[in-house]
CSV table of N, CA and C in Angstrom, one decimal:
chain,number,residue,atom,x,y,z
A,287,UNK,N,45.8,-53.1,-52.0
A,287,UNK,CA,46.3,-54.1,-52.9
A,287,UNK,C,46.0,-53.7,-54.3
A,288,UNK,N,46.6,-52.6,-54.7
A,288,UNK,CA,46.3,-52.0,-56.0
A,288,UNK,C,46.7,-52.9,-57.2
A,289,UNK,N,47.4,-53.9,-57.0
A,289,UNK,CA,47.8,-54.7,-58.1
A,289,UNK,C,46.9,-55.9,-58.4
A,290,UNK,N,46.0,-56.2,-57.4
A,290,UNK,CA,45.1,-57.3,-57.6
A,290,UNK,C,44.0,-57.0,-58.7
A,291,UNK,N,43.6,-58.1,-59.4
A,291,UNK,CA,42.5,-57.9,-60.4
A,291,UNK,C,41.3,-57.3,-59.8
A,292,UNK,N,41.0,-57.5,-58.5
A,292,UNK,CA,39.8,-56.9,-57.9
A,292,UNK,C,39.8,-55.3,-58.0
A,293,UNK,N,41.0,-54.7,-58.0
A,293,UNK,CA,41.1,-53.3,-57.9
A,293,UNK,C,41.3,-52.6,-59.3
A,294,UNK,N,41.4,-53.3,-60.3
A,294,UNK,CA,41.6,-52.8,-61.6
A,294,UNK,C,40.4,-52.1,-62.2
A,295,UNK,N,40.6,-51.0,-63.0
A,295,UNK,CA,39.4,-50.2,-63.5
A,295,UNK,C,38.3,-51.1,-64.1
A,296,UNK,N,38.7,-52.0,-64.9
A,296,UNK,CA,37.7,-52.9,-65.6
A,296,UNK,C,36.8,-53.6,-64.5
A,297,UNK,N,37.4,-54.1,-63.5
A,297,UNK,CA,36.6,-54.8,-62.5
A,297,UNK,C,35.8,-53.9,-61.7
A,298,UNK,N,36.3,-52.7,-61.4
A,298,UNK,CA,35.6,-51.7,-60.6
A,298,UNK,C,34.3,-51.2,-61.3
A,299,UNK,N,34.6,-50.6,-62.5
A,299,UNK,CA,33.5,-50.0,-63.2
A,299,UNK,C,32.5,-51.0,-63.8
A,300,UNK,N,33.0,-51.9,-64.6
A,300,UNK,CA,32.2,-52.9,-65.3
A,300,UNK,C,31.5,-53.8,-64.2
A,301,UNK,N,32.3,-54.1,-63.2
A,301,UNK,CA,31.7,-55.0,-62.2
A,301,UNK,C,30.5,-54.4,-61.5
A,302,UNK,N,30.6,-53.1,-61.2
A,302,UNK,CA,29.4,-52.4,-60.5
A,302,UNK,C,28.3,-52.3,-61.5
A,303,UNK,N,28.5,-52.1,-62.8
A,303,UNK,CA,27.5,-52.0,-63.7
A,303,UNK,C,26.8,-53.3,-63.9
A,304,UNK,N,27.5,-54.4,-63.9
A,304,UNK,CA,26.9,-55.8,-64.0
A,304,UNK,C,26.1,-56.1,-62.7
A,305,UNK,N,26.7,-55.7,-61.5
A,305,UNK,CA,26.0,-55.9,-60.3
A,305,UNK,C,24.7,-55.1,-60.3
A,306,UNK,N,24.7,-53.9,-60.8
A,306,UNK,CA,23.5,-53.1,-60.9
A,306,UNK,C,22.4,-53.8,-61.8
A,307,UNK,N,22.9,-54.3,-62.9
A,307,UNK,CA,21.9,-54.9,-63.8
A,307,UNK,C,21.3,-56.1,-63.2
A,308,UNK,N,22.1,-56.9,-62.5
A,308,UNK,CA,21.6,-58.1,-61.8
A,308,UNK,C,20.6,-57.7,-60.7
A,309,UNK,N,21.0,-56.7,-59.9
A,309,UNK,CA,20.1,-56.2,-58.9
A,309,UNK,C,18.7,-55.7,-59.3
A,310,UNK,N,18.7,-54.9,-60.4
A,310,UNK,CA,17.4,-54.4,-60.9
A,310,UNK,C,16.7,-55.6,-61.6
A,311,UNK,N,17.4,-56.5,-62.2
A,311,UNK,CA,16.7,-57.7,-62.8
A,311,UNK,C,16.0,-58.5,-61.7
A,312,UNK,N,16.7,-58.8,-60.7
A,312,UNK,CA,16.1,-59.6,-59.6
A,312,UNK,C,15.0,-58.8,-58.9
A,313,UNK,N,15.1,-57.6,-58.7
A,313,UNK,CA,14.1,-56.8,-58.2
A,313,UNK,C,12.8,-56.8,-59.0
A,314,UNK,N,13.0,-56.7,-60.3
A,314,UNK,CA,11.8,-56.8,-61.2
A,314,UNK,C,11.2,-58.1,-61.3
A,315,UNK,N,12.1,-59.2,-61.2
A,315,UNK,CA,11.6,-60.5,-61.3
A,315,UNK,C,10.8,-61.1,-60.1
A,316,UNK,N,11.4,-60.8,-58.9
A,316,UNK,CA,10.9,-61.4,-57.7
A,316,UNK,C,10.6,-60.5,-56.6
A,317,UNK,N,10.9,-59.2,-56.8
A,317,UNK,CA,10.6,-58.2,-55.7
A,317,UNK,C,11.8,-58.2,-54.7
A,318,UNK,N,11.5,-57.4,-53.6
A,318,UNK,CA,12.5,-57.1,-52.6
A,318,UNK,C,12.3,-58.1,-51.4
A,319,UNK,N,13.3,-58.9,-51.2
A,319,UNK,CA,13.3,-59.8,-50.1
A,319,UNK,C,14.8,-60.3,-49.8
A,320,UNK,N,15.0,-60.8,-48.6
A,320,UNK,CA,16.3,-61.2,-48.3
A,320,UNK,C,16.8,-62.4,-49.2
A,321,UNK,N,15.9,-63.3,-49.5
A,321,UNK,CA,16.2,-64.4,-50.4
A,321,UNK,C,16.6,-63.9,-51.8
A,322,UNK,N,15.8,-62.9,-52.3
A,322,UNK,CA,16.1,-62.4,-53.6
A,322,UNK,C,17.4,-61.7,-53.6
A,323,UNK,N,17.8,-61.0,-52.5
A,323,UNK,CA,19.1,-60.3,-52.4
A,323,UNK,C,20.2,-61.3,-52.4
A,324,UNK,N,20.0,-62.5,-51.7
A,324,UNK,CA,21.1,-63.5,-51.7
A,324,UNK,C,21.3,-64.1,-53.1
A,325,UNK,N,20.2,-64.4,-53.8
A,325,UNK,CA,20.3,-65.0,-55.1
A,325,UNK,C,20.9,-64.0,-56.1
A,326,UNK,N,20.5,-62.7,-55.9
A,326,UNK,CA,21.1,-61.7,-56.8
A,326,UNK,C,22.6,-61.6,-56.6
A,327,UNK,N,23.1,-61.7,-55.3
A,327,UNK,CA,24.5,-61.6,-55.1
A,327,UNK,C,25.2,-62.8,-55.7
A,328,UNK,N,24.6,-64.0,-55.6
A,328,UNK,CA,25.2,-65.2,-56.2
A,328,UNK,C,25.3,-65.1,-57.7
A,329,UNK,N,24.2,-64.6,-58.3
A,329,UNK,CA,24.2,-64.5,-59.8
A,329,UNK,C,25.2,-63.4,-60.2
A,330,UNK,N,25.2,-62.3,-59.5
A,330,UNK,CA,26.2,-61.3,-59.8
A,330,UNK,C,27.6,-61.8,-59.7
A,331,UNK,N,27.9,-62.6,-58.7
A,331,UNK,CA,29.3,-63.1,-58.6
A,331,UNK,C,29.6,-64.1,-59.8
A,332,UNK,N,28.6,-64.9,-60.2
A,332,UNK,CA,28.8,-65.8,-61.3
A,332,UNK,C,29.1,-65.0,-62.6
A,333,UNK,N,28.3,-63.9,-62.8
A,333,UNK,CA,28.5,-63.1,-64.0
A,333,UNK,C,29.8,-62.4,-64.0
A,334,UNK,N,30.2,-61.9,-62.8
A,334,UNK,CA,31.5,-61.2,-62.7
A,334,UNK,C,32.6,-62.1,-63.0
A,335,UNK,N,32.6,-63.3,-62.6
A,335,UNK,CA,33.6,-64.3,-62.8
A,335,UNK,C,33.6,-64.7,-64.3
A,336,UNK,N,32.4,-64.9,-64.9
A,336,UNK,CA,32.3,-65.3,-66.3
A,336,UNK,C,32.8,-64.1,-67.2
A,337,UNK,N,32.6,-62.9,-66.8
A,337,UNK,CA,33.0,-61.7,-67.6
A,337,UNK,C,34.5,-61.3,-67.3
A,338,UNK,N,35.1,-62.0,-66.4
A,338,UNK,CA,36.5,-61.7,-66.0
A,338,UNK,C,36.6,-60.3,-65.4
A,339,UNK,N,35.6,-59.9,-64.7
A,339,UNK,CA,35.6,-58.6,-64.0
A,339,UNK,C,35.4,-58.8,-62.5
A,340,UNK,N,36.3,-59.4,-61.8
A,340,UNK,CA,36.0,-59.7,-60.4
A,340,UNK,C,36.1,-58.4,-59.6
A,341,UNK,N,35.1,-58.2,-58.8
A,341,UNK,CA,35.0,-57.1,-57.9
A,341,UNK,C,33.9,-57.4,-56.9
A,342,UNK,N,34.3,-57.9,-55.7
A,342,UNK,CA,33.3,-58.4,-54.8
A,342,UNK,C,32.3,-57.3,-54.3
A,343,UNK,N,32.8,-56.1,-54.1
A,343,UNK,CA,31.8,-55.1,-53.7
A,343,UNK,C,30.6,-54.9,-54.7
A,344,UNK,N,30.8,-55.3,-56.0
A,344,UNK,CA,29.8,-55.2,-57.0
A,344,UNK,C,28.6,-56.2,-56.6
A,345,UNK,N,28.9,-57.3,-55.9
A,345,UNK,CA,27.9,-58.2,-55.5
A,345,UNK,C,27.0,-57.5,-54.4
A,346,UNK,N,27.7,-56.7,-53.6
A,346,UNK,CA,27.0,-55.9,-52.6
A,346,UNK,C,26.1,-54.9,-53.2
A,347,UNK,N,26.5,-54.3,-54.4
A,347,UNK,CA,25.6,-53.4,-55.1
A,347,UNK,C,24.3,-54.0,-55.5
A,348,UNK,N,24.4,-55.3,-55.9
A,348,UNK,CA,23.1,-56.0,-56.3
A,348,UNK,C,22.2,-56.2,-55.1
A,349,UNK,N,22.8,-56.5,-53.9
A,349,UNK,CA,22.1,-56.7,-52.7
A,349,UNK,C,21.4,-55.4,-52.3
A,350,UNK,N,22.1,-54.3,-52.3
A,350,UNK,CA,21.6,-53.0,-51.9
A,350,UNK,C,20.4,-52.6,-52.8
A,351,UNK,N,20.5,-52.9,-54.1
A,351,UNK,CA,19.4,-52.6,-55.0
A,351,UNK,C,18.2,-53.4,-54.7
A,352,UNK,N,18.4,-54.7,-54.5
A,352,UNK,CA,17.2,-55.5,-54.2
A,352,UNK,C,16.6,-55.1,-52.8
A,353,UNK,N,17.3,-54.8,-51.8
A,353,UNK,CA,16.8,-54.5,-50.5
A,353,UNK,C,16.2,-53.1,-50.4
A,354,UNK,N,16.8,-52.1,-51.1
A,354,UNK,CA,16.5,-50.7,-51.0
A,354,UNK,C,15.6,-50.2,-52.1
A,355,UNK,N,15.6,-50.8,-53.2
A,355,UNK,CA,14.8,-50.4,-54.4
A,355,UNK,C,15.1,-48.9,-54.8
A,356,UNK,N,16.3,-48.5,-55.0
A,356,UNK,CA,16.6,-47.1,-55.4
A,356,UNK,C,16.1,-46.8,-56.8
A,357,UNK,N,15.8,-45.5,-57.1
A,357,UNK,CA,15.3,-45.1,-58.4
A,357,UNK,C,16.5,-45.2,-59.4
A,358,UNK,N,16.4,-46.0,-60.4
A,358,UNK,CA,17.5,-46.2,-61.4
A,358,UNK,C,18.0,-44.9,-62.0
A,359,UNK,N,17.1,-44.0,-62.3
A,359,UNK,CA,17.5,-42.8,-63.0
A,359,UNK,C,18.4,-42.0,-62.1
A,360,UNK,N,18.4,-42.1,-60.8
A,360,UNK,CA,19.4,-41.4,-60.0
A,360,UNK,C,20.5,-42.3,-59.5
A,361,UNK,N,20.2,-43.6,-59.3
A,361,UNK,CA,21.2,-44.5,-58.7
A,361,UNK,C,22.3,-44.8,-59.7
A,362,UNK,N,22.0,-45.2,-60.9
A,362,UNK,CA,22.9,-45.7,-61.9
A,362,UNK,C,24.0,-44.6,-62.3
A,363,UNK,N,23.5,-43.4,-62.6
A,363,UNK,CA,24.5,-42.3,-62.9
A,363,UNK,C,25.4,-42.0,-61.7
A,364,UNK,N,24.9,-42.0,-60.5
A,364,UNK,CA,25.7,-41.7,-59.3
A,364,UNK,C,26.7,-42.9,-59.1
A,365,UNK,N,26.3,-44.1,-59.2
A,365,UNK,CA,27.2,-45.2,-59.1
A,365,UNK,C,28.3,-45.2,-60.1
A,366,UNK,N,27.9,-44.9,-61.4
A,366,UNK,CA,28.9,-44.9,-62.4
A,366,UNK,C,29.9,-43.7,-62.1
A,367,UNK,N,29.4,-42.6,-61.8
A,367,UNK,CA,30.3,-41.5,-61.4
A,367,UNK,C,31.2,-41.8,-60.3
A,368,UNK,N,30.7,-42.4,-59.3
A,368,UNK,CA,31.5,-42.8,-58.1
A,368,UNK,C,32.6,-43.8,-58.4
A,369,UNK,N,32.3,-44.7,-59.3
A,369,UNK,CA,33.3,-45.7,-59.6
A,369,UNK,C,34.4,-45.1,-60.5
A,370,UNK,N,34.0,-44.2,-61.4
A,370,UNK,CA,35.0,-43.6,-62.2
A,370,UNK,C,35.9,-42.6,-61.3
A,371,UNK,N,35.3,-41.9,-60.4
A,371,UNK,CA,36.0,-41.0,-59.5
A,371,UNK,C,37.0,-41.8,-58.6
A,372,UNK,N,36.5,-43.0,-58.2
A,372,UNK,CA,37.4,-43.9,-57.3
A,372,UNK,C,38.6,-44.3,-58.1
A,373,UNK,N,38.4,-44.7,-59.4
A,373,UNK,CA,39.5,-45.1,-60.2
A,373,UNK,C,40.5,-44.0,-60.5
A,374,UNK,N,40.0,-42.8,-60.8
A,374,UNK,CA,40.8,-41.7,-61.0
A,374,UNK,C,41.6,-41.2,-59.8
A,375,UNK,N,40.9,-41.3,-58.6
A,375,UNK,CA,41.6,-41.0,-57.4
A,375,UNK,C,42.8,-41.9,-57.1
A,376,UNK,N,42.6,-43.2,-57.4
A,376,UNK,CA,43.6,-44.2,-57.2
A,376,UNK,C,44.8,-43.9,-58.2
A,377,UNK,N,44.4,-43.6,-59.4
A,377,UNK,CA,45.4,-43.2,-60.4
A,377,UNK,C,46.3,-42.0,-60.0
A,378,UNK,N,45.6,-40.9,-59.5
A,378,UNK,CA,46.3,-39.7,-59.1
A,378,UNK,C,47.1,-40.0,-57.9
A,379,UNK,N,46.6,-40.7,-56.9
A,379,UNK,CA,47.4,-41.0,-55.7
A,379,UNK,C,48.6,-41.8,-56.0
A,380,UNK,N,48.6,-42.7,-57.0
A,380,UNK,CA,49.8,-43.5,-57.3
A,380,UNK,C,50.8,-42.7,-58.0
A,381,UNK,N,50.4,-41.6,-58.6
A,381,UNK,CA,51.3,-40.7,-59.3
A,381,UNK,C,52.0,-39.7,-58.4
A,382,UNK,N,51.3,-39.3,-57.3
A,382,UNK,CA,51.8,-38.3,-56.4
A,382,UNK,C,52.9,-38.9,-55.6
A,383,UNK,N,52.7,-40.1,-55.0
A,383,UNK,CA,53.8,-40.7,-54.2
A,383,UNK,C,54.8,-41.3,-55.1
A,384,UNK,N,56.0,-41.0,-55.0
A,384,UNK,CA,57.1,-41.5,-55.9
A,384,UNK,C,57.3,-43.0,-55.8
A,385,UNK,N,57.3,-43.5,-54.6
A,385,UNK,CA,57.7,-44.9,-54.4
A,385,UNK,C,56.5,-45.8,-54.3
A,386,UNK,N,55.3,-45.3,-54.6
A,386,UNK,CA,54.1,-46.1,-54.5
A,386,UNK,C,54.0,-46.9,-55.8
A,387,UNK,N,53.4,-48.1,-55.7
A,387,UNK,CA,53.2,-48.9,-56.9
A,387,UNK,C,52.3,-48.2,-57.8
A,388,UNK,N,52.5,-48.4,-59.1
A,388,UNK,CA,51.7,-47.7,-60.1
A,388,UNK,C,50.3,-48.3,-60.2
A,389,UNK,N,49.3,-47.5,-60.2
A,389,UNK,CA,47.9,-47.9,-60.4
A,389,UNK,C,47.4,-47.3,-61.7
A,390,UNK,N,46.7,-48.0,-62.5
A,390,UNK,CA,46.4,-49.4,-62.4
A,390,UNK,C,47.5,-50.3,-63.0
A,391,UNK,N,47.4,-51.5,-62.7
A,391,UNK,CA,48.4,-52.5,-63.3
A,391,UNK,C,48.0,-52.7,-64.8
A,392,UNK,N,46.8,-52.6,-65.1
A,392,UNK,CA,46.3,-52.6,-66.5
A,392,UNK,C,44.9,-51.9,-66.5
A,393,UNK,N,44.6,-51.3,-67.6
A,393,UNK,CA,43.3,-50.6,-67.7
A,393,UNK,C,42.2,-51.5,-68.1
A,394,UNK,N,42.4,-52.4,-69.0
A,394,UNK,CA,41.3,-53.2,-69.5
A,394,UNK,C,41.8,-54.6,-69.5
């Protein structure tokens, strides 16, 4: 569903970065627990909606951070690179197939 707002580059890249910030904030504030992960997902979703960058997998990013406590120096650059690569792959794939809908519907 490449035309949905959830799949647009802004939602993918900025959404994951917001989810990352919420995850590390919750981890620093209350530590690693299932309850903290649930609250982090809710706060991430609220921020994503307020920032108009809907991307539900970004909420899962905050949960992963709270439950797994990854090193930010490695996790954040890898996540950023993966999201940019995902967007560029979608862009390239939509240009290769002639009858495919164009991705992205909008960049920002």
